[in-house]
mmCIF file of C-alpha atoms and ligand atoms in Angstrom:
data_model
loop_
_atom_site.group_PDB
_atom_site.id
_atom_site.type_symbol
_atom_site.label_atom_id
_atom_site.label_comp_id
_atom_site.label_asym_id
_atom_site.label_seq_id
_atom_site.Cartn_x
_atom_site.Cartn_y
_atom_site.Cartn_z
ATOM 1 C CA MET A 1 -102.290 82.515 285.234
ATOM 2 C CA GLY A 2 -101.291 79.442 283.181
ATOM 3 C CA LEU A 3 -101.025 78.990 279.422
ATOM 4 C CA SER A 4 -103.228 77.022 277.030
ATOM 5 C CA THR A 5 -101.608 73.884 275.653
ATOM 6 C CA GLN A 6 -101.540 75.362 272.157
ATOM 7 C CA HIS A 7 -99.921 78.532 273.448
ATOM 8 C CA LEU A 8 -97.292 76.506 275.264
ATOM 9 C CA VAL A 9 -96.555 74.522 272.095
ATOM 10 C CA ASP A 10 -96.207 77.778 270.116
ATOM 11 C CA LEU A 11 -93.826 79.248 272.678
ATOM 12 C CA LEU A 12 -91.682 76.116 272.782
ATOM 13 C CA ARG A 13 -91.604 76.044 269.004
ATOM 14 C CA ALA A 14 -90.496 79.687 268.850
ATOM 15 C CA ALA A 15 -87.757 79.159 271.437
ATOM 16 C CA GLY A 16 -86.847 75.691 270.162
ATOM 17 C CA GLU A 17 -84.160 76.604 267.633
ATOM 18 C CA PRO A 18 -80.440 77.008 268.402
ATOM 19 C CA THR A 19 -79.977 80.644 267.272
ATOM 20 C CA ARG A 20 -83.223 81.744 268.885
ATOM 21 C CA LEU A 21 -82.273 80.110 272.166
ATOM 22 C CA ARG A 22 -78.919 81.916 271.981
ATOM 23 C CA ILE A 23 -80.722 85.230 271.400
ATOM 24 C CA LEU A 24 -82.909 84.562 274.426
ATOM 25 C CA GLY A 25 -79.784 83.747 276.439
ATOM 26 C CA LEU A 26 -78.258 87.106 275.467
ATOM 27 C CA LEU A 27 -81.384 89.114 276.184
ATOM 28 C CA ALA A 28 -81.695 87.442 279.581
ATOM 29 C CA ARG A 29 -78.464 89.303 280.410
ATOM 30 C CA GLU A 30 -79.433 92.754 279.114
ATOM 31 C CA GLU A 31 -81.416 94.667 276.512
ATOM 32 C CA LEU A 32 -79.528 94.858 273.218
ATOM 33 C CA ALA A 33 -79.672 96.704 269.911
ATOM 34 C CA VAL A 34 -80.092 94.621 266.740
ATOM 35 C CA MET A 35 -76.604 95.389 265.508
ATOM 36 C CA GLU A 36 -75.111 94.246 268.811
ATOM 37 C CA ILE A 37 -76.963 90.930 268.597
ATOM 38 C CA THR A 38 -75.768 90.538 265.000
ATOM 39 C CA GLN A 39 -72.197 91.293 266.046
ATOM 40 C CA ILE A 40 -72.255 88.807 268.926
ATOM 41 C CA LEU A 41 -73.887 85.980 266.950
ATOM 42 C CA ASP A 42 -71.753 86.731 263.895
ATOM 43 C CA GLN A 43 -74.718 86.177 261.598
ATOM 44 C CA SER A 44 -76.190 88.354 258.871
ATOM 45 C CA GLN A 45 -78.642 91.065 259.895
ATOM 46 C CA PRO A 46 -81.558 89.683 257.758
ATOM 47 C CA ARG A 47 -81.117 86.277 259.390
ATOM 48 C CA VAL A 48 -80.992 87.683 262.908
ATOM 49 C CA SER A 49 -83.956 89.947 262.163
ATOM 50 C CA ARG A 50 -86.015 86.934 261.053
ATOM 51 C CA HIS A 51 -85.330 85.166 264.333
ATOM 52 C CA LEU A 52 -86.115 88.334 266.298
ATOM 53 C CA LYS A 53 -89.401 88.730 264.442
ATOM 54 C CA LEU A 54 -90.447 85.172 265.293
ATOM 55 C CA LEU A 55 -89.564 85.582 268.957
ATOM 56 C CA THR A 56 -91.415 88.902 269.083
ATOM 57 C CA GLU A 57 -94.522 87.442 267.460
ATOM 58 C CA ALA A 58 -94.498 84.618 270.003
ATOM 59 C CA GLY A 59 -94.419 87.261 272.781
ATOM 60 C CA LEU A 60 -91.141 85.945 274.199
ATOM 61 C CA ILE A 61 -89.318 89.202 273.555
ATOM 62 C CA GLU A 62 -90.317 92.836 273.058
ATOM 63 C CA ARG A 63 -88.882 95.334 270.636
ATOM 64 C CA PHE A 64 -88.698 99.030 271.357
ATOM 65 C CA PRO A 65 -87.354 101.814 269.199
ATOM 66 C CA ASP A 66 -84.820 104.237 270.571
ATOM 67 C CA GLY A 67 -84.289 106.992 268.015
ATOM 68 C CA ALA A 68 -83.176 105.213 264.846
ATOM 69 C CA TRP A 69 -82.038 102.105 266.743
ATOM 70 C CA MET A 70 -84.204 99.125 267.544
ATOM 71 C CA PHE A 71 -83.660 97.449 270.902
ATOM 72 C CA TYR A 72 -84.918 94.085 272.163
ATOM 73 C CA ARG A 73 -85.492 92.746 275.652
ATOM 74 C CA LEU A 74 -87.168 89.713 277.211
ATOM 75 C CA ALA A 75 -90.905 90.038 277.667
ATOM 76 C CA ASP A 76 -91.669 91.225 281.145
ATOM 77 C CA ARG A 77 -93.044 88.880 283.739
ATOM 78 C CA GLY A 78 -95.661 86.138 283.723
ATOM 79 C CA PRO A 79 -95.647 82.516 282.572
ATOM 80 C CA ARG A 80 -93.692 83.170 279.341
ATOM 81 C CA ARG A 81 -90.866 84.704 281.296
ATOM 82 C CA ARG A 82 -90.882 81.852 283.819
ATOM 83 C CA LEU A 83 -90.777 79.304 281.011
ATOM 84 C CA LEU A 84 -87.807 81.073 279.449
ATOM 85 C CA GLU A 85 -85.900 81.403 282.682
ATOM 86 C CA GLU A 86 -86.426 77.702 283.370
ATOM 87 C CA ALA A 87 -85.274 76.731 279.852
ATOM 88 C CA LEU A 88 -82.186 78.933 280.087
ATOM 89 C CA ARG A 89 -81.330 77.503 283.514
ATOM 90 C CA LEU A 90 -81.115 74.089 281.871
ATOM 91 C CA VAL A 91 -78.439 75.183 279.391
ATOM 92 C CA PRO A 92 -75.216 73.570 280.666
ATOM 93 C CA ALA A 93 -72.890 76.168 282.213
ATOM 94 C CA ASP A 94 -70.031 74.915 280.029
ATOM 95 C CA ASP A 95 -71.936 74.938 276.726
ATOM 96 C CA PRO A 96 -69.250 76.246 274.337
ATOM 97 C CA VAL A 97 -71.628 78.238 272.089
ATOM 98 C CA PHE A 98 -73.383 79.970 274.993
ATOM 99 C CA ALA A 99 -70.023 80.583 276.684
ATOM 100 C CA ARG A 100 -68.671 82.211 273.517
ATOM 101 C CA ASP A 101 -71.778 84.387 273.225
ATOM 102 C CA ALA A 102 -71.312 85.483 276.840
ATOM 103 C CA ASP A 103 -67.654 86.346 276.121
ATOM 104 C CA ARG A 104 -68.607 88.342 273.058
ATOM 105 C CA LEU A 105 -71.333 90.165 274.953
ATOM 106 C CA GLN A 106 -68.741 90.993 277.586
ATOM 107 C CA ALA A 107 -66.434 92.358 274.871
ATOM 108 C CA VAL A 108 -69.238 94.511 273.408
ATOM 109 C CA ARG A 109 -70.017 95.785 276.903
ATOM 110 C CA ALA A 110 -66.366 96.498 277.695
ATOM 111 C CA GLU A 111 -65.931 98.405 274.450
ATOM 112 C CA ARG A 112 -68.993 100.514 275.234
ATOM 113 C CA SER A 113 -68.012 101.194 278.792
ATOM 114 C CA ASP A 114 -64.365 101.969 277.867
ATOM 115 C CA GLU A 115 -65.591 104.519 275.341
ATOM 116 C CA ALA A 116 -67.957 106.098 277.849
ATOM 117 C CA THR A 117 -65.333 106.149 280.619
ATOM 118 C CA ALA A 118 -62.784 107.669 278.243
ATOM 119 C CA TYR A 119 -65.361 110.285 277.253
ATOM 120 C CA PHE A 120 -65.917 111.316 280.874
ATOM 121 C CA GLU A 121 -62.205 111.291 281.682
ATOM 122 C CA ARG A 122 -61.581 113.477 278.626
ATOM 123 C CA ASN A 123 -64.421 115.887 279.303
ATOM 124 C CA ALA A 124 -64.395 116.058 283.088
ATOM 125 C CA ALA A 125 -62.937 119.568 283.162
ATOM 126 C CA ARG A 126 -65.552 120.965 280.774
ATOM 127 C CA TRP A 127 -68.451 118.917 282.077
ATOM 128 C CA ASP A 128 -70.478 121.845 283.417
ATOM 129 C CA GLU A 129 -70.303 123.576 280.055
ATOM 130 C CA LEU A 130 -71.257 120.405 278.130
ATOM 131 C CA ARG A 131 -74.088 119.619 280.492
ATOM 132 C CA SER A 132 -75.844 122.915 279.917
ATOM 133 C CA LEU A 133 -75.913 122.544 276.125
ATOM 134 C CA HIS A 134 -79.483 121.372 275.887
ATOM 135 C CA VAL A 135 -81.369 122.510 278.933
ATOM 136 C CA SER A 136 -82.004 125.455 281.142
ATOM 137 C CA GLU A 137 -79.976 124.640 284.244
ATOM 138 C CA GLY A 138 -81.862 126.931 286.621
ATOM 139 C CA ASP A 139 -85.248 125.450 285.729
ATOM 140 C CA VAL A 140 -83.976 121.894 286.137
ATOM 141 C CA GLU A 141 -82.433 122.660 289.510
ATOM 142 C CA ALA A 142 -85.641 124.298 290.754
ATOM 143 C CA ALA A 143 -87.669 121.281 289.602
ATOM 144 C CA ILE A 144 -85.253 118.880 291.279
ATOM 145 C CA LEU A 145 -85.462 120.754 294.570
ATOM 146 C CA ASP A 146 -89.211 120.612 294.262
ATOM 147 C CA ALA A 147 -89.292 116.877 293.394
ATOM 148 C CA ALA A 148 -86.851 115.944 296.165
ATOM 149 C CA GLY A 149 -88.980 117.713 298.762
ATOM 150 C CA PRO A 150 -87.790 119.848 301.678
ATOM 151 C CA GLY A 151 -86.304 117.024 303.710
ATOM 152 C CA PRO A 152 -84.464 117.118 305.976
ATOM 153 C CA PHE A 153 -82.884 113.893 304.763
ATOM 154 C CA ARG A 154 -80.814 111.631 306.920
ATOM 155 C CA ARG A 155 -78.631 110.430 304.077
ATOM 156 C CA MET A 156 -78.621 111.236 300.381
ATOM 157 C CA ILE A 157 -76.764 109.196 297.787
ATOM 158 C CA ASP A 158 -75.995 110.602 294.359
ATOM 159 C CA LEU A 159 -75.190 107.834 291.872
ATOM 160 C CA GLY A 160 -73.018 108.905 288.912
ATOM 161 C CA THR A 161 -72.320 112.140 290.727
ATOM 162 C CA GLY A 162 -69.976 113.527 288.037
ATOM 163 C CA SER A 163 -68.785 116.956 289.118
ATOM 164 C CA GLY A 164 -70.993 116.698 292.226
ATOM 165 C CA ARG A 165 -73.670 119.112 291.157
ATOM 166 C CA MET A 166 -76.555 117.238 292.810
ATOM 167 C CA LEU A 167 -74.643 117.016 296.064
ATOM 168 C CA ALA A 168 -74.041 120.755 295.977
ATOM 169 C CA LEU A 169 -77.707 121.356 295.252
ATOM 170 C CA LEU A 170 -79.225 119.014 297.826
ATOM 171 C CA CYS A 171 -76.612 118.440 300.478
ATOM 172 C CA ASN A 172 -77.829 121.246 302.722
ATOM 173 C CA ARG A 173 -81.105 119.334 303.063
ATOM 174 C CA ALA A 174 -79.307 116.212 304.264
ATOM 175 C CA GLU A 175 -77.369 115.296 307.372
ATOM 176 C CA GLU A 176 -74.864 113.499 305.169
ATOM 177 C CA GLY A 177 -74.299 112.935 301.486
ATOM 178 C CA LEU A 178 -72.407 110.433 299.373
ATOM 179 C CA GLY A 179 -71.527 110.809 295.702
ATOM 180 C CA LEU A 180 -70.425 107.761 293.721
ATOM 181 C CA ASP A 181 -68.843 107.764 290.273
ATOM 182 C CA LEU A 182 -66.843 105.465 288.012
ATOM 183 C CA SER A 183 -64.622 108.225 286.656
ATOM 184 C CA GLN A 184 -61.654 109.266 288.795
ATOM 185 C CA GLN A 185 -61.319 112.484 286.825
ATOM 186 C CA MET A 186 -64.931 113.403 287.547
ATOM 187 C CA LEU A 187 -64.400 112.551 291.211
ATOM 188 C CA ASN A 188 -61.321 114.789 291.365
ATOM 189 C CA ILE A 189 -63.418 117.694 290.154
ATOM 190 C CA ALA A 190 -66.291 116.844 292.491
ATOM 191 C CA ARG A 191 -63.865 116.695 295.450
ATOM 192 C CA ARG A 192 -62.404 120.081 294.606
ATOM 193 C CA ARG A 193 -65.887 121.564 294.264
ATOM 194 C CA ALA A 194 -67.060 120.018 297.521
ATOM 195 C CA THR A 195 -64.063 121.484 299.349
ATOM 196 C CA GLU A 196 -64.526 124.907 297.770
ATOM 197 C CA ALA A 197 -68.229 124.901 298.623
ATOM 198 C CA GLY A 198 -67.563 123.709 302.160
ATOM 199 C CA LEU A 199 -69.664 120.562 301.760
ATOM 200 C CA GLU A 200 -68.122 118.883 304.770
ATOM 201 C CA ARG A 201 -70.932 116.406 305.219
ATOM 202 C CA CYS A 202 -70.468 115.034 301.698
ATOM 203 C CA GLN A 203 -68.187 112.170 300.805
ATOM 204 C CA LEU A 204 -67.096 111.154 297.316
ATOM 205 C CA ARG A 205 -66.260 107.599 296.408
ATOM 206 C CA HIS A 206 -65.266 105.586 293.415
ATOM 207 C CA GLY A 207 -68.004 103.066 292.620
ATOM 208 C CA ASP A 208 -70.183 101.443 290.021
ATOM 209 C CA ILE A 209 -73.898 102.160 289.863
ATOM 210 C CA PHE A 210 -74.534 98.498 288.963
ATOM 211 C CA ALA A 211 -72.877 97.211 292.136
ATOM 212 C CA THR A 212 -72.589 100.029 294.650
ATOM 213 C CA GLN A 213 -71.560 97.753 297.560
ATOM 214 C CA LEU A 214 -73.703 100.025 299.766
ATOM 215 C CA PRO A 215 -76.099 98.564 302.339
ATOM 216 C CA THR A 216 -79.725 97.952 301.409
ATOM 217 C CA ALA A 217 -82.143 100.665 302.595
ATOM 218 C CA SER A 218 -79.315 102.973 303.594
ATOM 219 C CA ALA A 219 -80.624 106.309 302.255
ATOM 220 C CA ASP A 220 -83.794 108.338 302.358
ATOM 221 C CA LEU A 221 -82.910 110.186 299.143
ATOM 222 C CA VAL A 222 -81.242 108.535 296.152
ATOM 223 C CA VAL A 223 -80.562 110.609 293.043
ATOM 224 C CA VAL A 224 -79.649 109.437 289.540
ATOM 225 C CA HIS A 225 -79.243 112.595 287.495
ATOM 226 C CA GLN A 226 -78.423 112.357 283.784
ATOM 227 C CA VAL A 227 -76.728 108.982 284.079
ATOM 228 C CA LEU A 228 -79.202 106.378 282.789
ATOM 229 C CA HIS A 229 -78.866 107.250 279.106
ATOM 230 C CA TYR A 230 -75.150 106.315 279.169
ATOM 231 C CA LEU A 231 -75.710 102.875 280.654
ATOM 232 C CA SER A 232 -75.837 99.432 279.051
ATOM 233 C CA ASP A 233 -78.483 98.213 281.455
ATOM 234 C CA PRO A 234 -80.526 101.127 282.831
ATOM 235 C CA ALA A 235 -83.080 98.737 284.354
ATOM 236 C CA ALA A 236 -80.358 97.123 286.489
ATOM 237 C CA ALA A 237 -79.128 100.573 287.577
ATOM 238 C CA VAL A 238 -82.640 101.572 288.665
ATOM 239 C CA ALA A 239 -82.977 98.293 290.587
ATOM 240 C CA GLU A 240 -79.678 98.937 292.399
ATOM 241 C CA ALA A 241 -80.641 102.569 293.129
ATOM 242 C CA ALA A 242 -84.030 101.413 294.444
ATOM 243 C CA ARG A 243 -82.368 98.829 296.681
ATOM 244 C CA LEU A 244 -80.693 101.683 298.557
ATOM 245 C CA VAL A 245 -83.984 103.479 299.286
ATOM 246 C CA GLU A 246 -85.220 102.934 302.824
ATOM 247 C CA PRO A 247 -88.948 102.622 303.598
ATOM 248 C CA GLY A 248 -90.443 106.106 303.366
ATOM 249 C CA GLY A 249 -87.435 107.259 301.301
ATOM 250 C CA ARG A 250 -87.387 108.602 297.784
ATOM 251 C CA LEU A 251 -85.690 107.833 294.478
ATOM 252 C CA LEU A 252 -85.307 110.732 292.041
ATOM 253 C CA ILE A 253 -84.320 110.063 288.446
ATOM 254 C CA ALA A 254 -83.658 112.890 285.995
ATOM 255 C CA ASP A 255 -83.059 112.135 282.350
ATOM 256 C CA PHE A 256 -84.351 112.965 278.896
ATOM 257 C CA ALA A 257 -87.743 112.250 277.366
ATOM 258 C CA PRO A 258 -87.502 110.159 274.159
ATOM 259 C CA HIS A 259 -85.812 112.205 271.412
ATOM 260 C CA ARG A 260 -84.183 111.773 268.033
ATOM 261 C CA LEU A 261 -80.806 113.500 268.355
ATOM 262 C CA GLU A 262 -78.830 110.546 266.970
ATOM 263 C CA PHE A 263 -75.546 112.484 266.939
ATOM 264 C CA LEU A 264 -75.472 112.316 270.744
ATOM 265 C CA ARG A 265 -74.590 108.605 270.540
ATOM 266 C CA GLU A 266 -71.348 109.247 268.663
ATOM 267 C CA ALA A 267 -70.470 112.698 269.914
ATOM 268 C CA HIS A 268 -71.426 112.260 273.588
ATOM 269 C CA GLN A 269 -71.645 108.492 274.150
ATOM 270 C CA HIS A 270 -75.395 108.409 274.760
ATOM 271 C CA ARG A 271 -76.638 104.846 274.483
ATOM 272 C CA ARG A 272 -80.346 105.492 274.932
ATOM 273 C CA LEU A 273 -82.119 108.478 273.397
ATOM 274 C CA GLY A 274 -84.329 109.192 276.388
ATOM 275 C CA PHE A 275 -86.904 107.182 278.313
ATOM 276 C CA ALA A 276 -90.679 106.904 278.159
ATOM 277 C CA ASP A 277 -92.667 107.344 281.379
ATOM 278 C CA ALA A 278 -94.031 103.808 281.071
ATOM 279 C CA GLU A 279 -90.540 102.318 280.982
ATOM 280 C CA ILE A 280 -89.390 104.143 284.102
ATOM 281 C CA GLU A 281 -92.631 103.292 285.891
ATOM 282 C CA ARG A 282 -92.190 99.614 285.052
ATOM 283 C CA TRP A 283 -88.700 99.693 286.581
ATOM 284 C CA PHE A 284 -90.044 101.434 289.675
ATOM 285 C CA ASP A 285 -92.749 98.826 289.975
ATOM 286 C CA GLY A 286 -90.290 95.954 289.485
ATOM 287 C CA ALA A 287 -88.186 97.386 292.324
ATOM 288 C CA GLY A 288 -91.150 97.653 294.706
ATOM 289 C CA LEU A 289 -91.364 101.462 294.501
ATOM 290 C CA GLN A 290 -94.516 103.525 294.091
ATOM 291 C CA PRO A 291 -94.410 106.485 291.663
ATOM 292 C CA LEU A 292 -94.832 109.880 293.310
ATOM 293 C CA SER A 293 -94.505 112.483 290.557
ATOM 294 C CA THR A 294 -93.314 113.135 287.024
ATOM 295 C CA ALA A 295 -92.213 116.570 285.848
ATOM 296 C CA ALA A 296 -91.375 117.584 282.287
ATOM 297 C CA LEU A 297 -89.153 120.550 281.476
ATOM 298 C CA PRO A 298 -89.343 121.602 277.856
ATOM 299 C CA PRO A 299 -86.163 122.613 276.034
ATOM 300 C CA ALA A 300 -84.722 126.110 276.257
ATOM 301 C CA ASP A 301 -84.465 126.274 272.448
ATOM 302 C CA ASP A 302 -85.696 124.291 269.453
ATOM 303 C CA GLN A 303 -82.470 122.208 269.354
ATOM 304 C CA GLY A 304 -82.998 121.161 272.916
ATOM 305 C CA LEU A 305 -84.276 118.178 274.792
ATOM 306 C CA THR A 306 -87.062 117.755 277.299
ATOM 307 C CA VAL A 307 -85.766 116.863 280.734
ATOM 308 C CA LYS A 308 -87.948 114.565 282.851
ATOM 309 C CA ILE A 309 -87.831 114.115 286.583
ATOM 310 C CA TRP A 310 -89.427 110.952 287.916
ATOM 311 C CA THR A 311 -89.753 110.342 291.636
ATOM 312 C CA ALA A 312 -90.894 107.263 293.505
ATOM 313 C CA THR A 313 -91.023 106.156 297.095
ATOM 314 C CA ARG A 314 -90.731 102.924 298.980
ATOM 315 C CA GLU A 315 -93.833 102.787 301.079
ATOM 316 C CA ALA A 316 -93.253 101.964 304.689
ATOM 317 C CA SER A 317 -95.697 99.024 304.372
ATOM 318 C CA PRO A 318 -95.291 95.320 303.550
ATOM 319 C CA GLN A 319 -96.146 96.160 299.909
ATOM 320 C CA GLY A 320 -93.051 98.287 299.576
ATOM 321 C CA ALA A 321 -90.922 95.821 301.524
ATOM 322 C CA LEU A 322 -87.533 95.084 300.022
ATOM 323 C CA GLN A 323 -87.468 91.918 297.996
HETATM 324 C C1 LIG B 1 -73.655 112.905 282.406
HETATM 325 S S1 LIG B 1 -72.689 112.687 283.788
HETATM 326 C C2 LIG B 1 -73.817 113.274 285.014
HETATM 327 C C3 LIG B 1 -73.130 113.700 286.243
HETATM 328 C C4 LIG B 1 -74.021 114.328 287.310
HETATM 329 N N1 LIG B 1 -75.024 113.409 287.803
HETATM 330 C C5 LIG B 1 -74.610 115.617 286.767
HETATM 331 O O1 LIG B 1 -75.788 115.597 286.475
HETATM 332 O O2 LIG B 1 -73.893 116.581 286.618
HETATM 333 C C6 LIG B 1 -72.780 110.954 283.989
HETATM 334 C C7 LIG B 1 -71.835 110.454 285.060
HETATM 335 O O3 LIG B 1 -72.119 109.078 285.246
HETATM 336 C C8 LIG B 1 -70.881 108.423 285.508
HETATM 337 N N2 LIG B 1 -71.057 107.000 285.227
HETATM 338 C C9 LIG B 1 -71.184 106.392 284.026
HETATM 339 N N3 LIG B 1 -71.307 105.066 284.201
HETATM 340 C C10 LIG B 1 -71.261 104.845 285.537
HETATM 341 C C11 LIG B 1 -71.341 103.683 286.343
HETATM 342 N N4 LIG B 1 -71.493 102.462 285.802
HETATM 343 N N5 LIG B 1 -71.259 103.813 287.671
HETATM 344 C C12 LIG B 1 -71.089 105.037 288.240
HETATM 345 N N6 LIG B 1 -70.998 106.173 287.529
HETATM 346 C C13 LIG B 1 -71.085 106.083 286.200
HETATM 347 C C14 LIG B 1 -69.904 109.121 284.585
HETATM 348 O O4 LIG B 1 -68.564 108.918 284.983
HETATM 349 C C15 LIG B 1 -70.359 110.558 284.708
HETATM 350 O O5 LIG B 1 -69.687 111.236 285.715
#
């Protein structure tokens, strides 16, 4: 559907200001928290917030709360998004202000990912103990087995495998398994576990969930268990995970429902405080997957978090064809 002339004028007016165009340029790269945008633009928070408000009112961007933080992202699809993408394509590649913003975004990202990597390297040995702080492990494992289905699977891929728990849980339903992780320390532990448990059909590899380098449609079960909330761009991770799912295959994501335990950001490097069903479903849809089931596991105690398990499939029809 097109836009009315007045609507188009309003959108151009909202985007037609240097700082606002820079904000749009940043959000075209990834969703960001207000304080990150402020840090990158090096402008006062009230000023940045005014620009964000205008862009939100024009429908060019969306805001969404995550605990006490407020995040922003580009509005989803449709003519507004196309207009923005076209406008941003016309920004010269060597524009010094946009180039500096991109460098600063990269620095913010690197800082985040260094902190998270250091956290996992530091805590690899006690990961199993840390992991079970907020949830009943047995219940989650039973629900994951249920959501994955009996198989047998030809090939399962576990992204952000950590100490390899999902491989250990599901590998006997698959002919072969592959666990990928960014942390060498985590991989060392996963390798030891795999050997001890005799998981001969499982391989462990160093790799990044954002760019796995694995072939498209190469697995019939892809698992992303308790990884998304650490990531700078969970939508991109879901898209990459979905790319690996072959027609008829299944993607299983386990993570937290939205919560308010702010201390987890500092103490355990969580970036996002859980995910709403609608957000995950939108990412599934964007990746050409069809939702299959959603399970919710309430916390074991009143300090705890609700674990969600979302599954989706790539239908073996043209609708679910890989884009
Ligand atoms: C909370 S642990 C979960 C591990 C495992 N899935 C489990 O449930 O026990 C998150 C894991 O994601 C890994 N990770 C974080 N960012 C990653 C990335 N960009 N690519 C691959 N792995 C990543 C971390 O190194 C860590 O091992």
